């Protein structure tokens, strides 16, 4: 056997020799190429079978420790926006655009409802400050419906919202109101005049309550429109539906989300 290894027969191919473009499998080809060698006679130092990766790189079929460690720290495909080649794999982000828009609309609206519930539960935790309180309204001028509206939406009329609602009702009376632009307060006023004039005229609703409802409604509509615009921008820039959806969800659920529903100009 040693003679065969030292001086191989011309009729027996060297199963350990690696050709230029392919490798010979020792286990499969030894019987057909060299009958003198059986499975037990294969040297322990016989070269291992080589294989080729998809990118053309040559490997020996066994991952090294370095390759194993690199695989643990590889960037996930969902971050690099890579898609799997498996045709049977299904992804929510591959669904129709209408389904994704319906999903986002439901999430955005649900988060707005959650914000409304939170402000209703904790709006009484407003500590005393020297901030502007607006023009006080006599209790006799408010109906039971007004008291209910003021109680339900009290968390949406704090701090700067008081200035916005005051400008919408009385325009610019005090000097400190000049720090706020008139577009948003005037929009609140016009919308309130469009739908609440009969209710105010017959004493069903006070003008301050109508302005508060209009302000919350305007911010809700502007917030939904802002979420739609953000989705389009991220989708255009990143070419990724998943990143666009995540951006909209983070935009809706961020800790400062209360300012998008209050009578502020953030929305």
C-alpha positions as YAML, in Angstrom:
chain: A
units: angstrom
residues:
- id: 1
  name: UNK
  ca: [0.00, 0.00, 0.00]
- id: 2
  name: UNK
  ca: [2.88, 2.30, 0.73]
- id: 3
  name: UNK
  ca: [4.16, 1.58, -2.76]
- id: 4
  name: UNK
  ca: [0.89, 2.74, -4.19]
- id: 5
  name: UNK
  ca: [1.12, 6.00, -2.28]
- id: 6
  name: UNK
  ca: [4.75, 6.61, -3.21]
- id: 7
  name: UNK
  ca: [4.50, 5.51, -6.86]
- id: 8
  name: UNK
  ca: [0.90, 5.65, -7.97]
- id: 9
  name: UNK
  ca: [-0.07, 3.57, -10.95]
- id: 10
  name: UNK
  ca: [-0.60, 5.48, -14.19]
- id: 11
  name: UNK
  ca: [-4.08, 3.92, -14.49]
- id: 12
  name: UNK
  ca: [-5.06, 5.17, -11.07]
- id: 13
  name: UNK
  ca: [-5.87, 8.86, -10.76]
- id: 14
  name: UNK
  ca: [-4.70, 10.81, -7.77]
- id: 15
  name: UNK
  ca: [-7.93, 11.32, -5.82]
- id: 16
  name: UNK
  ca: [-6.27, 13.86, -3.56]
- id: 17
  name: UNK
  ca: [-5.23, 16.15, -6.38]
- id: 18
  name: UNK
  ca: [-7.33, 19.31, -6.68]
- id: 19
  name: UNK
  ca: [-7.99, 20.27, -10.26]
- id: 20
  name: UNK
  ca: [-8.17, 23.86, -11.43]
- id: 21
  name: UNK
  ca: [-11.94, 24.16, -11.73]
- id: 22
  name: UNK
  ca: [-13.33, 21.34, -9.60]
- id: 23
  name: UNK
  ca: [-12.47, 18.90, -6.81]
- id: 24
  name: UNK
  ca: [-12.73, 15.14, -6.83]
- id: 25
  name: UNK
  ca: [-14.71, 13.57, -4.04]
- id: 26
  name: UNK
  ca: [-12.46, 10.93, -2.44]
- id: 27
  name: UNK
  ca: [-15.30, 8.94, -0.93]
- id: 28
  name: UNK
  ca: [-17.28, 8.66, -4.16]
- id: 29
  name: UNK
  ca: [-14.52, 8.38, -6.78]
- id: 30
  name: UNK
  ca: [-11.96, 6.12, -5.07]
- id: 31
  name: UNK
  ca: [-13.62, 2.85, -6.16]
- id: 32
  name: UNK
  ca: [-13.97, 3.79, -9.80]
- id: 33
  name: UNK
  ca: [-10.59, 5.46, -10.24]
- id: 34
  name: UNK
  ca: [-8.37, 3.34, -8.08]
- id: 35
  name: UNK
  ca: [-9.55, -0.20, -7.23]
- id: 36
  name: UNK
  ca: [-6.48, -0.81, -5.12]
- id: 37
  name: UNK
  ca: [-7.68, 1.66, -2.49]
- id: 38
  name: UNK
  ca: [-10.68, 0.96, -0.32]
- id: 39
  name: UNK
  ca: [-12.36, 3.08, 2.34]
- id: 40
  name: UNK
  ca: [-9.96, 1.93, 5.04]
- id: 41
  name: UNK
  ca: [-6.89, 2.77, 2.99]
- id: 42
  name: UNK
  ca: [-7.65, 6.45, 2.56]
- id: 43
  name: UNK
  ca: [-4.90, 8.41, 4.27]
- id: 44
  name: UNK
  ca: [-5.92, 10.43, 7.32]
- id: 45
  name: UNK
  ca: [-4.34, 13.46, 5.73]
- id: 46
  name: UNK
  ca: [-6.40, 13.21, 2.54]
- id: 47
  name: UNK
  ca: [-7.59, 16.59, 1.42]
- id: 48
  name: UNK
  ca: [-11.20, 17.46, 2.16]
- id: 49
  name: UNK
  ca: [-13.75, 18.04, -0.52]
- id: 50
  name: UNK
  ca: [-13.92, 21.60, -1.74]
- id: 51
  name: UNK
  ca: [-17.11, 23.40, -2.57]
- id: 52
  name: UNK
  ca: [-17.94, 26.71, -4.12]
- id: 53
  name: UNK
  ca: [-20.21, 29.32, -2.64]
- id: 54
  name: UNK
  ca: [-22.73, 31.33, -4.64]
- id: 55
  name: UNK
  ca: [-20.30, 34.23, -4.99]
- id: 56
  name: UNK
  ca: [-17.57, 31.98, -6.43]
- id: 57
  name: UNK
  ca: [-15.44, 31.74, -3.30]
- id: 58
  name: UNK
  ca: [-13.86, 28.37, -2.53]
- id: 59
  name: UNK
  ca: [-14.48, 26.66, 0.80]
- id: 60
  name: UNK
  ca: [-13.60, 23.28, 2.23]
- id: 61
  name: UNK
  ca: [-17.11, 22.48, 3.44]
- id: 62
  name: UNK
  ca: [-16.27, 23.14, 7.11]
- id: 63
  name: UNK
  ca: [-16.82, 26.52, 8.73]
- id: 64
  name: UNK
  ca: [-13.87, 27.92, 10.60]
- id: 65
  name: UNK
  ca: [-14.22, 29.53, 14.00]
- id: 66
  name: UNK
  ca: [-13.81, 32.96, 12.44]
- id: 67
  name: UNK
  ca: [-16.62, 32.29, 9.97]
- id: 68
  name: UNK
  ca: [-18.87, 31.07, 12.79]
- id: 69
  name: UNK
  ca: [-18.24, 34.20, 14.83]
- id: 70
  name: UNK
  ca: [-18.87, 36.41, 11.81]
- id: 71
  name: UNK
  ca: [-22.24, 34.75, 11.23]
- id: 72
  name: UNK
  ca: [-23.34, 35.69, 14.74]
- id: 73
  name: UNK
  ca: [-22.68, 39.38, 14.09]
- id: 74
  name: UNK
  ca: [-24.00, 39.59, 10.54]
- id: 75
  name: UNK
  ca: [-26.47, 42.41, 9.83]
- id: 76
  name: UNK
  ca: [-30.06, 41.12, 9.76]
- id: 77
  name: UNK
  ca: [-31.74, 41.16, 6.39]
- id: 78
  name: UNK
  ca: [-34.67, 43.23, 7.62]
- id: 79
  name: UNK
  ca: [-32.27, 46.11, 8.40]
- id: 80
  name: UNK
  ca: [-30.48, 45.94, 5.07]
- id: 81
  name: UNK
  ca: [-33.84, 45.64, 3.29]
- id: 82
  name: UNK
  ca: [-32.83, 42.34, 1.73]
- id: 83
  name: UNK
  ca: [-35.52, 39.87, 0.72]
- id: 84
  name: UNK
  ca: [-35.31, 36.14, 1.07]
- id: 85
  name: UNK
  ca: [-35.00, 34.09, -2.09]
- id: 86
  name: UNK
  ca: [-37.57, 31.64, -0.77]
- id: 87
  name: UNK
  ca: [-40.60, 32.06, -2.98]
- id: 88
  name: UNK
  ca: [-42.83, 30.39, -0.40]
- id: 89
  name: UNK
  ca: [-42.02, 32.91, 2.33]
- id: 90
  name: UNK
  ca: [-44.79, 35.42, 3.00]
- id: 91
  name: UNK
  ca: [-44.27, 38.84, 4.51]
- id: 92
  name: UNK
  ca: [-46.84, 41.35, 5.71]
- id: 93
  name: UNK
  ca: [-44.92, 44.14, 4.03]
- id: 94
  name: UNK
  ca: [-45.36, 42.44, 0.65]
- id: 95
  name: UNK
  ca: [-49.14, 42.79, 0.83]
- id: 96
  name: UNK
  ca: [-51.13, 45.27, -1.20]
- id: 97
  name: UNK
  ca: [-50.68, 49.01, -0.47]
- id: 98
  name: UNK
  ca: [-54.35, 49.34, 0.45]
- id: 99
  name: UNK
  ca: [-53.99, 46.77, 3.24]
- id: 100
  name: UNK
  ca: [-50.92, 48.52, 4.60]
- id: 101
  name: UNK
  ca: [-52.72, 51.88, 4.54]
- id: 102
  name: UNK
  ca: [-55.71, 50.39, 6.34]
- id: 103
  name: UNK
  ca: [-53.38, 48.91, 8.94]
- id: 104
  name: UNK
  ca: [-51.59, 52.23, 9.51]
- id: 105
  name: UNK
  ca: [-54.86, 54.16, 9.68]
- id: 106
  name: UNK
  ca: [-56.17, 51.79, 12.33]
- id: 107
  name: UNK
  ca: [-52.95, 52.03, 14.34]
- id: 108
  name: UNK
  ca: [-52.75, 55.83, 14.15]
- id: 109
  name: UNK
  ca: [-56.40, 56.24, 15.09]
- id: 110
  name: UNK
  ca: [-56.06, 53.71, 17.90]
- id: 111
  name: UNK
  ca: [-53.06, 55.54, 19.34]
- id: 112
  name: UNK
  ca: [-55.04, 58.83, 19.20]
- id: 113
  name: UNK
  ca: [-57.82, 57.18, 21.18]
- id: 114
  name: UNK
  ca: [-55.28, 55.93, 23.71]
- id: 115
  name: UNK
  ca: [-53.86, 59.45, 24.09]
- id: 116
  name: UNK
  ca: [-57.38, 60.79, 24.60]
- id: 117
  name: UNK
  ca: [-58.06, 58.24, 27.34]
- id: 118
  name: UNK
  ca: [-54.77, 59.04, 29.09]
- id: 119
  name: UNK
  ca: [-55.39, 62.78, 29.10]
- id: 120
  name: UNK
  ca: [-58.90, 62.21, 30.42]
- id: 121
  name: UNK
  ca: [-57.61, 60.08, 33.29]
- id: 122
  name: UNK
  ca: [-54.72, 62.34, 34.30]
- id: 123
  name: UNK
  ca: [-55.82, 65.85, 33.29]
- id: 124
  name: UNK
  ca: [-56.56, 66.75, 36.92]
- id: 125
  name: UNK
  ca: [-52.83, 66.54, 37.73]
- id: 126
  name: UNK
  ca: [-52.16, 70.13, 36.73]
- id: 127
  name: UNK
  ca: [-50.10, 71.92, 39.36]
- id: 128
  name: UNK
  ca: [-50.57, 75.59, 40.10]
- id: 129
  name: UNK
  ca: [-48.48, 77.93, 37.94]
- id: 130
  name: UNK
  ca: [-48.45, 81.60, 37.01]
- id: 131
  name: UNK
  ca: [-49.22, 80.81, 33.38]
- id: 132
  name: UNK
  ca: [-51.91, 82.61, 31.41]
- id: 133
  name: UNK
  ca: [-55.35, 81.19, 32.24]
- id: 134
  name: UNK
  ca: [-57.39, 83.02, 29.64]
- id: 135
  name: UNK
  ca: [-60.55, 84.99, 30.16]
- id: 136
  name: UNK
  ca: [-62.68, 83.28, 32.82]
- id: 137
  name: UNK
  ca: [-66.20, 82.25, 31.88]
- id: 138
  name: UNK
  ca: [-69.11, 82.69, 34.23]
- id: 139
  name: UNK
  ca: [-70.62, 79.47, 35.46]
- id: 140
  name: UNK
  ca: [-74.10, 80.68, 34.53]
- id: 141
  name: UNK
  ca: [-73.09, 80.84, 30.88]
- id: 142
  name: UNK
  ca: [-72.10, 77.19, 30.75]
- id: 143
  name: UNK
  ca: [-74.60, 74.41, 30.25]
- id: 144
  name: UNK
  ca: [-74.28, 70.82, 31.40]
- id: 145
  name: UNK
  ca: [-73.00, 69.93, 27.96]
- id: 146
  name: UNK
  ca: [-70.32, 72.61, 28.30]
- id: 147
  name: UNK
  ca: [-69.21, 71.24, 31.65]
- id: 148
  name: UNK
  ca: [-68.98, 67.77, 30.14]
- id: 149
  name: UNK
  ca: [-66.93, 68.97, 27.16]
- id: 150
  name: UNK
  ca: [-64.62, 71.06, 29.33]
- id: 151
  name: UNK
  ca: [-64.09, 68.08, 31.61]
- id: 152
  name: UNK
  ca: [-63.49, 65.54, 28.85]
- id: 153
  name: UNK
  ca: [-61.08, 67.69, 26.81]
- id: 154
  name: UNK
  ca: [-59.43, 69.50, 29.73]
- id: 155
  name: UNK
  ca: [-56.06, 67.88, 29.03]
- id: 156
  name: UNK
  ca: [-55.98, 69.40, 25.53]
- id: 157
  name: UNK
  ca: [-56.22, 73.05, 26.68]
- id: 158
  name: UNK
  ca: [-53.11, 73.53, 28.79]
- id: 159
  name: UNK
  ca: [-50.29, 76.06, 28.48]
- id: 160
  name: UNK
  ca: [-49.98, 77.34, 24.89]
- id: 161
  name: UNK
  ca: [-53.37, 75.91, 24.01]
- id: 162
  name: UNK
  ca: [-54.93, 78.55, 26.26]
- id: 163
  name: UNK
  ca: [-53.37, 81.28, 24.13]
- id: 164
  name: UNK
  ca: [-54.53, 79.63, 20.90]
- id: 165
  name: UNK
  ca: [-58.12, 79.33, 22.08]
- id: 166
  name: UNK
  ca: [-58.10, 82.87, 23.49]
- id: 167
  name: UNK
  ca: [-56.92, 84.30, 20.17]
- id: 168
  name: UNK
  ca: [-59.54, 82.28, 18.33]
- id: 169
  name: UNK
  ca: [-62.29, 83.71, 20.54]
- id: 170
  name: UNK
  ca: [-61.13, 87.27, 21.33]
- id: 171
  name: UNK
  ca: [-58.36, 87.80, 18.75]
- id: 172
  name: UNK
  ca: [-55.21, 89.68, 19.88]
- id: 173
  name: UNK
  ca: [-56.10, 91.47, 23.11]
- id: 174
  name: UNK
  ca: [-52.97, 91.04, 25.23]
- id: 175
  name: UNK
  ca: [-49.38, 91.67, 24.24]
- id: 176
  name: UNK
  ca: [-48.22, 88.17, 25.16]
- id: 177
  name: UNK
  ca: [-50.55, 86.78, 22.49]
- id: 178
  name: UNK
  ca: [-48.38, 88.32, 19.77]
- id: 179
  name: UNK
  ca: [-45.95, 85.41, 20.12]
- id: 180
  name: UNK
  ca: [-48.44, 83.15, 18.31]
- id: 181
  name: UNK
  ca: [-49.23, 83.28, 14.62]
- id: 182
  name: UNK
  ca: [-52.86, 83.81, 13.65]
- id: 183
  name: UNK
  ca: [-53.36, 81.04, 11.06]
- id: 184
  name: UNK
  ca: [-54.15, 78.19, 13.45]
- id: 185
  name: UNK
  ca: [-56.40, 80.22, 15.80]
- id: 186
  name: UNK
  ca: [-58.29, 81.71, 12.87]
- id: 187
  name: UNK
  ca: [-58.76, 78.26, 11.36]
- id: 188
  name: UNK
  ca: [-60.30, 77.13, 14.64]
- id: 189
  name: UNK
  ca: [-62.59, 80.14, 14.64]
- id: 190
  name: UNK
  ca: [-63.77, 79.67, 11.06]
- id: 191
  name: UNK
  ca: [-64.48, 75.97, 11.58]
- id: 192
  name: UNK
  ca: [-66.40, 76.70, 14.77]
- id: 193
  name: UNK
  ca: [-68.51, 79.33, 13.05]
- id: 194
  name: UNK
  ca: [-69.27, 76.85, 10.27]
- id: 195
  name: UNK
  ca: [-70.81, 74.15, 12.45]
- id: 196
  name: UNK
  ca: [-71.50, 75.59, 15.93]
- id: 197
  name: UNK
  ca: [-73.31, 78.86, 15.18]
- id: 198
  name: UNK
  ca: [-76.83, 77.41, 15.65]
- id: 199
  name: UNK
  ca: [-75.83, 75.67, 18.90]
- id: 200
  name: UNK
  ca: [-74.27, 78.85, 20.29]
- id: 201
  name: UNK
  ca: [-77.21, 80.98, 19.17]
- id: 202
  name: UNK
  ca: [-79.79, 78.84, 20.97]
- id: 203
  name: UNK
  ca: [-77.66, 78.52, 24.10]
- id: 204
  name: UNK
  ca: [-77.00, 74.82, 23.72]
- id: 205
  name: UNK
  ca: [-73.24, 75.23, 23.55]
- id: 206
  name: UNK
  ca: [-70.84, 77.94, 24.68]
- id: 207
  name: UNK
  ca: [-68.42, 79.36, 22.15]
- id: 208
  name: UNK
  ca: [-65.40, 78.25, 24.21]
- id: 209
  name: UNK
  ca: [-66.58, 74.64, 24.08]
- id: 210
  name: UNK
  ca: [-67.14, 74.86, 20.32]
- id: 211
  name: UNK
  ca: [-63.62, 76.23, 19.82]
- id: 212
  name: UNK
  ca: [-62.11, 73.44, 21.91]
- id: 213
  name: UNK
  ca: [-63.90, 70.74, 19.90]
- id: 214
  name: UNK
  ca: [-62.82, 72.37, 16.63]
- id: 215
  name: UNK
  ca: [-59.19, 72.58, 17.76]
- id: 216
  name: UNK
  ca: [-59.07, 68.89, 18.69]
- id: 217
  name: UNK
  ca: [-60.77, 67.91, 15.41]
- id: 218
  name: UNK
  ca: [-58.34, 69.99, 13.33]
- id: 219
  name: UNK
  ca: [-55.32, 68.49, 15.05]
- id: 220
  name: UNK
  ca: [-56.67, 64.97, 14.60]
- id: 221
  name: UNK
  ca: [-57.09, 65.50, 10.86]
- id: 222
  name: UNK
  ca: [-53.70, 67.19, 10.52]
- id: 223
  name: UNK
  ca: [-52.02, 64.40, 12.47]
- id: 224
  name: UNK
  ca: [-53.43, 61.70, 10.19]
- id: 225
  name: UNK
  ca: [-52.36, 63.72, 7.15]
- id: 226
  name: UNK
  ca: [-48.86, 64.18, 8.63]
- id: 227
  name: UNK
  ca: [-48.57, 60.42, 9.20]
- id: 228
  name: UNK
  ca: [-49.53, 59.77, 5.56]
- id: 229
  name: UNK
  ca: [-46.96, 62.30, 4.31]
- id: 230
  name: UNK
  ca: [-44.28, 60.79, 6.55]
- id: 231
  name: UNK
  ca: [-45.02, 57.33, 5.17]
- id: 232
  name: UNK
  ca: [-44.64, 58.58, 1.59]
- id: 233
  name: UNK
  ca: [-41.37, 60.38, 2.36]
- id: 234
  name: UNK
  ca: [-39.73, 57.42, 4.13]
- id: 235
  name: UNK
  ca: [-40.99, 55.04, 1.45]
- id: 236
  name: UNK
  ca: [-39.50, 57.26, -1.25]
- id: 237
  name: UNK
  ca: [-36.14, 57.73, 0.46]
- id: 238
  name: UNK
  ca: [-35.50, 54.24, 1.86]
- id: 239
  name: UNK
  ca: [-37.35, 52.17, -0.79]
- id: 240
  name: UNK
  ca: [-38.56, 50.05, 2.13]
- id: 241
  name: UNK
  ca: [-42.18, 49.57, 3.14]
- id: 242
  name: UNK
  ca: [-41.12, 48.17, 6.49]
- id: 243
  name: UNK
  ca: [-39.06, 51.20, 7.43]
- id: 244
  name: UNK
  ca: [-41.91, 53.49, 6.39]
- id: 245
  name: UNK
  ca: [-44.39, 51.60, 8.58]
- id: 246
  name: UNK
  ca: [-42.02, 51.65, 11.56]
- id: 247
  name: UNK
  ca: [-41.44, 55.39, 11.13]
- id: 248
  name: UNK
  ca: [-45.18, 56.09, 11.18]
- id: 249
  name: UNK
  ca: [-45.71, 53.93, 14.27]
- id: 250
  name: UNK
  ca: [-42.87, 55.65, 16.13]
- id: 251
  name: UNK
  ca: [-44.20, 59.03, 15.05]
- id: 252
  name: UNK
  ca: [-47.62, 58.14, 16.45]
- id: 253
  name: UNK
  ca: [-46.51, 56.57, 19.73]
- id: 254
  name: UNK
  ca: [-43.62, 58.83, 20.74]
- id: 255
  name: UNK
  ca: [-43.76, 60.32, 24.27]
- id: 256
  name: UNK
  ca: [-44.52, 63.82, 22.91]
- id: 257
  name: UNK
  ca: [-47.58, 62.53, 21.07]
- id: 258
  name: UNK
  ca: [-49.92, 64.48, 23.35]
- id: 259
  name: UNK
  ca: [-48.87, 67.73, 21.67]
- id: 260
  name: UNK
  ca: [-50.18, 66.43, 18.34]
- id: 261
  name: UNK
  ca: [-53.69, 66.19, 19.79]
- id: 262
  name: UNK
  ca: [-53.77, 69.25, 22.05]
- id: 263
  name: UNK
  ca: [-54.60, 72.71, 20.73]
- id: 264
  name: UNK
  ca: [-51.00, 73.23, 19.59]
- id: 265
  name: UNK
  ca: [-49.54, 73.93, 16.17]
- id: 266
  name: UNK
  ca: [-47.26, 70.85, 16.19]
- id: 267
  name: UNK
  ca: [-49.58, 68.83, 13.97]
...
